[in-house]
């Protein structure tokens, strides 16, 4: 629990904003300092200026004094030393001991005695000192301007003989909050309303009078209110305006202070030396973050649930593994992390819930294949054929083999290639589009509930890297302010060059794919030459599984390399705003990862076995015969690849997400403990604890992982009905891993507003439409569904003789092994038979019919399911009515003033 400490001196509190002391002239770049909780006004800095020049151990911004005589026990919590002023933000910078480094440099010079080395060392030291002085000057000006805005400041430090870590605590007083709340158009509460029930399953279970084990009462749920734009002149109309301490939530305070930090100038405005983001990029500060709301662990003594802090609530009721089956407390997540992160978890939870019916249907389809495996007539014919079908050799140095040798694989192949998989692919096409339609409704409801429906990003400021590297300044046509400018023609040239690099990297992926194909062929030949009957019959499986593992390793390696390359390319392209930068980076990485992850499954599904040729006229690649599908068909090989790539990627990603943040936090804590020294045994203060945590890495990697998973369970679902089940199991783990990272291991991110999941929704829509086309071709050309259907229609409904129907005789000129059989619809001369062309017509007709029917139904679903629920439209109208009533006083006064003129 929070522990209060001694209060700050009243006199020092009174001069927090007193920058212009009447008795003395003040340098334009000087400002007061708060050293370990004690404020030093600017008028006292001049007397200490001489001491700064002598003592190199001090930070040039702050003066030194006897800290032992002024040491006070700070309160344990997010407050200044007075125990009352809230800490809204913390800036951190580190200063190494100059005296120690200079002494070390002199010692090295005496040992070497080389004048050239001394000159180089002196030059490097001089350059380093100039850089440090520049950073100190920037910090000086920046903090002075923060005080001019009206922020309250207090400084703490943790030091040893080698390094000093400085923490500058910032707080926004009431007047500053009110001014920026109106400028940023924050929403103000007008009237409380009952919390809406977002969970469809909860409503269904309630109607059926079934106990809902997923529901849980979470304490301190934020109020749901009708809101309108904040107006200082209408404060008396808003709920809670009488309590200044709690009127603005902590996330709103953080957002306001961060807006001030982003706008504040620290150098010359014409050079775009503005904002804390660029200061972090330049190295003037090492970190900036809002504080977590105390510890996340529950206290050892018993407390009421409503006495827990926000962080403890979301940890206890959300981030723990035991809560895997409970609804997510989205309102609490939004209250603590902001709308952008809350929308990610809302989408992830919604997606995971929708995976449940897909996983159930997929499991039933797979079980139906298991139960009907014994009634598969073609598999029975293969197993009972004995030596009736002598098959042509699979390589130039291999021997003929009997088709009965592949009896086990023929039976297993039916699990992934039976009529149920056709039904499941149609089902998943409808599932994908219906899921996205209902997510749009959910997204609209959440955007209104969280006051983001009318949110539009303001005119964005230039990115810090862009501002630092832009070669010119031009006037912004929107704001009228001169900003860094990069010529559009030069940017397009760089983007074109970057596109060439992307194409080269995609070619590298294709090269690796060819390498894996050749590896698979070499392993198959080696297995055949062992002479073992088991290895010979399982050669294709062994080669496919081992090559899939090699392919997974190459995919992960190339993904890491290309992500780093895409980041450098996107920076080099000089995009002006962060949104433009993120969209360009997302496009590059997704296009590459799409080809990287899906190229091998696409090859197996649509190209493998299509260019084999026939005996005496085999197709070759680099002298090796083109590979054919294995004994069980290409679908079972595709299922094996999907299982290894999809599940392997998920396992490795989850292990990384679990281990890497803990390692980073351990290293950060170890470095801070070295600085704290003997104080390391004492409980660290809140800002020290948060500085030990890992910087929040954003949501890009989380979205990318889930979108790639969405592609696996929709594009290739006809070959792997269990994909939704594995995705569901992974997402249950993913939600808790991500929740634990954000609550326990990441520094608290600045709350960002958003009304949707951005460009990722467009990518999901594209994948859902691509899945319809891919599944149509998969069923038509890779599955045996249509050949069996044609045989049943033309010859035998029970599929008797189907195996012989699919096998052709080797051409008469093939004298190595005459009369051997191979799988194709060809005559004795190697030409396609009439059955081949009939089957091709059936396949093309099926694709056209499948796509038209599915897309028609999808458009019907889109038309029948409105994007905004009717109940939400009523709420929006009610809110607008209340907003007009609350803000209509000026209009009424205007009407009363105009009535006498009218008479």
mmCIF file of N, CA and C in Angstrom, residues 570-644:
data_model
loop_
_atom_site.group_PDB
_atom_site.id
_atom_site.type_symbol
_atom_site.label_atom_id
_atom_site.label_comp_id
_atom_site.label_asym_id
_atom_site.label_seq_id
_atom_site.Cartn_x
_atom_site.Cartn_y
_atom_site.Cartn_z
ATOM 1 N N UNK A 570 12.604 1.894 -44.324
ATOM 2 C CA UNK A 570 11.501 2.820 -44.068
ATOM 3 C C UNK A 570 12.022 4.134 -43.489
ATOM 4 N N UNK A 571 13.025 4.060 -42.613
ATOM 5 C CA UNK A 571 13.636 5.302 -42.112
ATOM 6 C C UNK A 571 14.300 6.069 -43.243
ATOM 7 N N UNK A 572 14.962 5.357 -44.133
ATOM 8 C CA UNK A 572 15.672 5.994 -45.242
ATOM 9 C C UNK A 572 14.707 6.677 -46.206
ATOM 10 N N UNK A 573 13.478 6.159 -46.307
ATOM 11 C CA UNK A 573 12.483 6.747 -47.210
ATOM 12 C C UNK A 573 11.952 8.091 -46.721
ATOM 13 N N UNK A 574 12.233 8.445 -45.465
ATOM 14 C CA UNK A 574 11.921 9.780 -44.927
ATOM 15 C C UNK A 574 10.422 10.087 -44.974
ATOM 16 N N UNK A 575 9.634 9.250 -44.284
ATOM 17 C CA UNK A 575 8.203 9.536 -44.147
ATOM 18 C C UNK A 575 8.025 10.581 -43.055
ATOM 19 N N UNK A 576 7.142 11.543 -43.316
ATOM 20 C CA UNK A 576 7.041 12.705 -42.441
ATOM 21 C C UNK A 576 6.433 12.378 -41.081
ATOM 22 N N UNK A 577 5.299 11.671 -41.049
ATOM 23 C CA UNK A 577 4.592 11.431 -39.798
ATOM 24 C C UNK A 577 4.765 9.985 -39.345
ATOM 25 N N UNK A 578 4.458 9.747 -38.077
ATOM 26 C CA UNK A 578 4.564 8.403 -37.528
ATOM 27 C C UNK A 578 3.565 7.460 -38.177
ATOM 28 N N UNK A 579 2.365 7.952 -38.512
ATOM 29 C CA UNK A 579 1.360 7.105 -39.161
ATOM 30 C C UNK A 579 1.835 6.657 -40.534
ATOM 31 N N UNK A 580 2.392 7.587 -41.316
ATOM 32 C CA UNK A 580 2.914 7.225 -42.630
ATOM 33 C C UNK A 580 4.066 6.229 -42.502
ATOM 34 N N UNK A 581 4.909 6.443 -41.513
ATOM 35 C CA UNK A 581 6.036 5.529 -41.284
ATOM 36 C C UNK A 581 5.530 4.132 -40.935
ATOM 37 N N UNK A 582 4.571 4.044 -40.020
ATOM 38 C CA UNK A 582 4.065 2.745 -39.588
ATOM 39 C C UNK A 582 3.347 2.020 -40.722
ATOM 40 N N UNK A 583 2.572 2.759 -41.529
ATOM 41 C CA UNK A 583 1.879 2.110 -42.647
ATOM 42 C C UNK A 583 2.875 1.551 -43.662
ATOM 43 N N UNK A 584 3.915 2.317 -43.978
ATOM 44 C CA UNK A 584 4.926 1.846 -44.926
ATOM 45 C C UNK A 584 5.679 0.645 -44.365
ATOM 46 N N UNK A 585 6.033 0.706 -43.096
ATOM 47 C CA UNK A 585 6.750 -0.406 -42.462
ATOM 48 C C UNK A 585 5.867 -1.654 -42.399
ATOM 49 N N UNK A 586 4.590 -1.478 -42.046
ATOM 50 C CA UNK A 586 3.668 -2.613 -41.975
ATOM 51 C C UNK A 586 3.521 -3.274 -43.342
ATOM 52 N N UNK A 587 3.384 -2.462 -44.385
ATOM 53 C CA UNK A 587 3.232 -3.022 -45.727
ATOM 54 C C UNK A 587 4.458 -3.841 -46.117
ATOM 55 N N UNK A 588 5.646 -3.297 -45.893
ATOM 56 C CA UNK A 588 6.870 -4.014 -46.271
ATOM 57 C C UNK A 588 6.978 -5.348 -45.541
ATOM 58 N N UNK A 589 6.831 -5.289 -44.224
ATOM 59 C CA UNK A 589 7.041 -6.499 -43.425
ATOM 60 C C UNK A 589 5.964 -7.533 -43.731
ATOM 61 N N UNK A 590 4.714 -7.094 -43.886
ATOM 62 C CA UNK A 590 3.662 -8.081 -44.138
ATOM 63 C C UNK A 590 3.833 -8.746 -45.501
ATOM 64 N N UNK A 591 4.161 -7.963 -46.543
ATOM 65 C CA UNK A 591 4.358 -8.560 -47.867
ATOM 66 C C UNK A 591 5.477 -9.594 -47.813
ATOM 67 N N UNK A 592 6.568 -9.239 -47.156
ATOM 68 C CA UNK A 592 7.679 -10.195 -47.077
ATOM 69 C C UNK A 592 7.296 -11.420 -46.253
ATOM 70 N N UNK A 593 6.701 -11.210 -45.087
ATOM 71 C CA UNK A 593 6.349 -12.339 -44.242
ATOM 72 C C UNK A 593 5.275 -13.214 -44.896
ATOM 73 N N UNK A 594 4.390 -12.608 -45.680
ATOM 74 C CA UNK A 594 3.401 -13.395 -46.405
ATOM 75 C C UNK A 594 4.094 -14.372 -47.353
ATOM 76 N N UNK A 595 5.042 -13.868 -48.145
ATOM 77 C CA UNK A 595 5.772 -14.739 -49.063
ATOM 78 C C UNK A 595 6.666 -15.697 -48.281
ATOM 79 N N UNK A 596 7.266 -15.200 -47.213
ATOM 80 C CA UNK A 596 8.191 -16.002 -46.418
ATOM 81 C C UNK A 596 7.487 -17.210 -45.798
ATOM 82 N N UNK A 597 6.310 -16.985 -45.218
ATOM 83 C CA UNK A 597 5.610 -18.064 -44.521
ATOM 84 C C UNK A 597 4.784 -18.938 -45.463
ATOM 85 N N UNK A 598 4.200 -18.326 -46.489
ATOM 86 C CA UNK A 598 3.226 -19.064 -47.291
ATOM 87 C C UNK A 598 3.777 -19.606 -48.603
ATOM 88 N N UNK A 599 5.020 -19.281 -48.976
ATOM 89 C CA UNK A 599 5.539 -19.737 -50.267
ATOM 90 C C UNK A 599 5.638 -21.255 -50.324
ATOM 91 N N UNK A 600 6.155 -21.871 -49.271
ATOM 92 C CA UNK A 600 6.291 -23.331 -49.277
ATOM 93 C C UNK A 600 4.933 -24.033 -49.274
ATOM 94 N N UNK A 601 3.968 -23.638 -48.415
ATOM 95 C CA UNK A 601 2.627 -24.256 -48.524
ATOM 96 C C UNK A 601 1.974 -24.024 -49.885
ATOM 97 N N UNK A 602 2.148 -22.848 -50.480
ATOM 98 C CA UNK A 602 1.572 -22.592 -51.804
ATOM 99 C C UNK A 602 2.204 -23.514 -52.848
ATOM 100 N N UNK A 603 3.504 -23.729 -52.739
ATOM 101 C CA UNK A 603 4.169 -24.621 -53.687
ATOM 102 C C UNK A 603 3.613 -26.042 -53.580
ATOM 103 N N UNK A 604 3.516 -26.547 -52.348
ATOM 104 C CA UNK A 604 3.006 -27.912 -52.159
ATOM 105 C C UNK A 604 1.551 -28.011 -52.610
ATOM 106 N N UNK A 605 0.766 -26.987 -52.333
ATOM 107 C CA UNK A 605 -0.672 -27.053 -52.632
ATOM 108 C C UNK A 605 -0.960 -26.938 -54.119
ATOM 109 N N UNK A 606 -0.216 -26.097 -54.848
ATOM 110 C CA UNK A 606 -0.635 -25.773 -56.207
ATOM 111 C C UNK A 606 0.393 -26.101 -57.297
ATOM 112 N N UNK A 607 1.635 -26.399 -56.926
ATOM 113 C CA UNK A 607 2.645 -26.610 -57.960
ATOM 114 C C UNK A 607 3.322 -27.973 -57.871
ATOM 115 N N UNK A 608 3.437 -28.531 -56.700
ATOM 116 C CA UNK A 608 4.128 -29.807 -56.563
ATOM 117 C C UNK A 608 3.363 -30.903 -57.304
ATOM 118 N N UNK A 609 4.075 -31.688 -58.091
ATOM 119 C CA UNK A 609 3.465 -32.781 -58.844
ATOM 120 C C UNK A 609 2.829 -32.365 -60.147
ATOM 121 N N UNK A 610 2.868 -31.059 -60.476
ATOM 122 C CA UNK A 610 2.237 -30.589 -61.719
ATOM 123 C C UNK A 610 3.197 -30.645 -62.914
ATOM 124 N N UNK A 611 4.489 -30.733 -62.657
ATOM 125 C CA UNK A 611 5.475 -30.667 -63.739
ATOM 126 C C UNK A 611 6.399 -31.888 -63.720
ATOM 127 N N UNK A 612 5.846 -33.028 -63.332
ATOM 128 C CA UNK A 612 6.663 -34.237 -63.229
ATOM 129 C C UNK A 612 6.955 -34.819 -64.606
ATOM 130 N N UNK A 613 5.986 -34.743 -65.513
ATOM 131 C CA UNK A 613 6.130 -35.393 -66.816
ATOM 132 C C UNK A 613 5.663 -36.839 -66.755
ATOM 133 N N UNK A 614 6.274 -37.686 -67.567
ATOM 134 C CA UNK A 614 5.889 -39.100 -67.586
ATOM 135 C C UNK A 614 7.116 -39.906 -67.977
ATOM 136 N N UNK A 615 7.095 -41.236 -67.798
ATOM 137 C CA UNK A 615 8.266 -42.068 -68.124
ATOM 138 C C UNK A 615 8.763 -41.806 -69.537
ATOM 139 N N UNK A 616 10.068 -41.673 -69.639
ATOM 140 C CA UNK A 616 10.806 -41.325 -70.860
ATOM 141 C C UNK A 616 10.752 -39.841 -71.176
ATOM 142 N N UNK A 617 9.992 -39.068 -70.414
ATOM 143 C CA UNK A 617 9.935 -37.615 -70.653
ATOM 144 C C UNK A 617 9.713 -36.868 -69.328
ATOM 145 N N UNK A 618 10.563 -37.176 -68.353
ATOM 146 C CA UNK A 618 10.422 -36.547 -67.038
ATOM 147 C C UNK A 618 10.980 -35.124 -67.063
ATOM 148 N N UNK A 619 10.292 -34.214 -66.352
ATOM 149 C CA UNK A 619 10.813 -32.870 -66.171
ATOM 150 C C UNK A 619 11.907 -32.850 -65.122
ATOM 151 N N UNK A 620 12.899 -31.976 -65.300
ATOM 152 C CA UNK A 620 14.041 -31.938 -64.372
ATOM 153 C C UNK A 620 14.303 -30.502 -63.920
ATOM 154 N N UNK A 621 14.959 -30.386 -62.771
ATOM 155 C CA UNK A 621 15.413 -29.107 -62.224
ATOM 156 C C UNK A 621 16.836 -29.302 -61.730
ATOM 157 N N UNK A 622 17.791 -28.632 -62.380
ATOM 158 C CA UNK A 622 19.217 -28.770 -62.061
ATOM 159 C C UNK A 622 19.651 -30.235 -62.116
ATOM 160 N N UNK A 623 19.133 -30.961 -63.103
ATOM 161 C CA UNK A 623 19.526 -32.351 -63.280
ATOM 162 C C UNK A 623 18.756 -33.340 -62.429
ATOM 163 N N UNK A 624 17.933 -32.877 -61.524
ATOM 164 C CA UNK A 624 17.132 -33.766 -60.684
ATOM 165 C C UNK A 624 15.692 -33.791 -61.194
ATOM 166 N N UNK A 625 15.079 -34.975 -61.134
ATOM 167 C CA UNK A 625 13.699 -35.097 -61.576
ATOM 168 C C UNK A 625 12.788 -34.268 -60.673
ATOM 169 N N UNK A 626 11.833 -33.547 -61.290
ATOM 170 C CA UNK A 626 10.871 -32.767 -60.504
ATOM 171 C C UNK A 626 10.103 -33.682 -59.561
ATOM 172 N N UNK A 627 9.912 -33.214 -58.343
ATOM 173 C CA UNK A 627 9.307 -34.079 -57.334
ATOM 174 C C UNK A 627 7.806 -34.206 -57.532
ATOM 175 N N UNK A 628 7.328 -35.390 -57.205
ATOM 176 C CA UNK A 628 5.904 -35.696 -57.289
ATOM 177 C C UNK A 628 5.320 -35.732 -55.883
ATOM 178 N N UNK A 629 3.991 -35.725 -55.787
ATOM 179 C CA UNK A 629 3.356 -35.838 -54.480
ATOM 180 C C UNK A 629 3.653 -37.201 -53.873
ATOM 181 N N UNK A 630 3.654 -37.289 -52.567
ATOM 182 C CA UNK A 630 3.945 -38.524 -51.872
ATOM 183 C C UNK A 630 2.842 -39.548 -52.038
ATOM 184 N N UNK A 631 3.017 -40.715 -51.403
ATOM 185 C CA UNK A 631 2.040 -41.797 -51.562
ATOM 186 C C UNK A 631 0.633 -41.421 -51.098
ATOM 187 N N UNK A 632 0.517 -40.585 -50.076
ATOM 188 C CA UNK A 632 -0.806 -40.213 -49.572
ATOM 189 C C UNK A 632 -1.403 -39.012 -50.266
ATOM 190 N N UNK A 633 -0.699 -38.464 -51.271
ATOM 191 C CA UNK A 633 -1.182 -37.286 -51.962
ATOM 192 C C UNK A 633 -0.556 -36.021 -51.402
ATOM 193 N N UNK A 634 -0.764 -34.908 -52.111
ATOM 194 C CA UNK A 634 -0.156 -33.640 -51.703
ATOM 195 C C UNK A 634 -0.831 -33.037 -50.483
ATOM 196 N N UNK A 635 -2.098 -33.359 -50.223
ATOM 197 C CA UNK A 635 -2.794 -32.738 -49.098
ATOM 198 C C UNK A 635 -2.195 -33.153 -47.764
ATOM 199 N N UNK A 636 -1.786 -34.416 -47.645
ATOM 200 C CA UNK A 636 -1.199 -34.844 -46.371
ATOM 201 C C UNK A 636 0.168 -34.182 -46.174
ATOM 202 N N UNK A 637 0.919 -33.984 -47.268
ATOM 203 C CA UNK A 637 2.182 -33.258 -47.145
ATOM 204 C C UNK A 637 1.938 -31.803 -46.767
ATOM 205 N N UNK A 638 0.883 -31.205 -47.343
ATOM 206 C CA UNK A 638 0.535 -29.826 -46.991
ATOM 207 C C UNK A 638 0.137 -29.731 -45.527
ATOM 208 N N UNK A 639 -0.624 -30.716 -45.037
ATOM 209 C CA UNK A 639 -1.024 -30.718 -43.630
ATOM 210 C C UNK A 639 0.192 -30.830 -42.716
ATOM 211 N N UNK A 640 1.157 -31.659 -43.090
ATOM 212 C CA UNK A 640 2.378 -31.792 -42.286
ATOM 213 C C UNK A 640 3.141 -30.464 -42.249
ATOM 214 N N UNK A 641 3.261 -29.822 -43.408
ATOM 215 C CA UNK A 641 3.972 -28.536 -43.444
ATOM 216 C C UNK A 641 3.254 -27.478 -42.619
ATOM 217 N N UNK A 642 1.920 -27.410 -42.746
ATOM 218 C CA UNK A 642 1.172 -26.413 -41.986
ATOM 219 C C UNK A 642 1.329 -26.647 -40.491
ATOM 220 N N UNK A 643 1.268 -27.901 -40.084
ATOM 221 C CA UNK A 643 1.403 -28.202 -38.654
ATOM 222 C C UNK A 643 2.772 -27.762 -38.137
ATOM 223 N N UNK A 644 3.840 -28.102 -38.867
ATOM 224 C CA UNK A 644 5.192 -27.780 -38.391
ATOM 225 C C UNK A 644 5.427 -26.277 -38.409
#
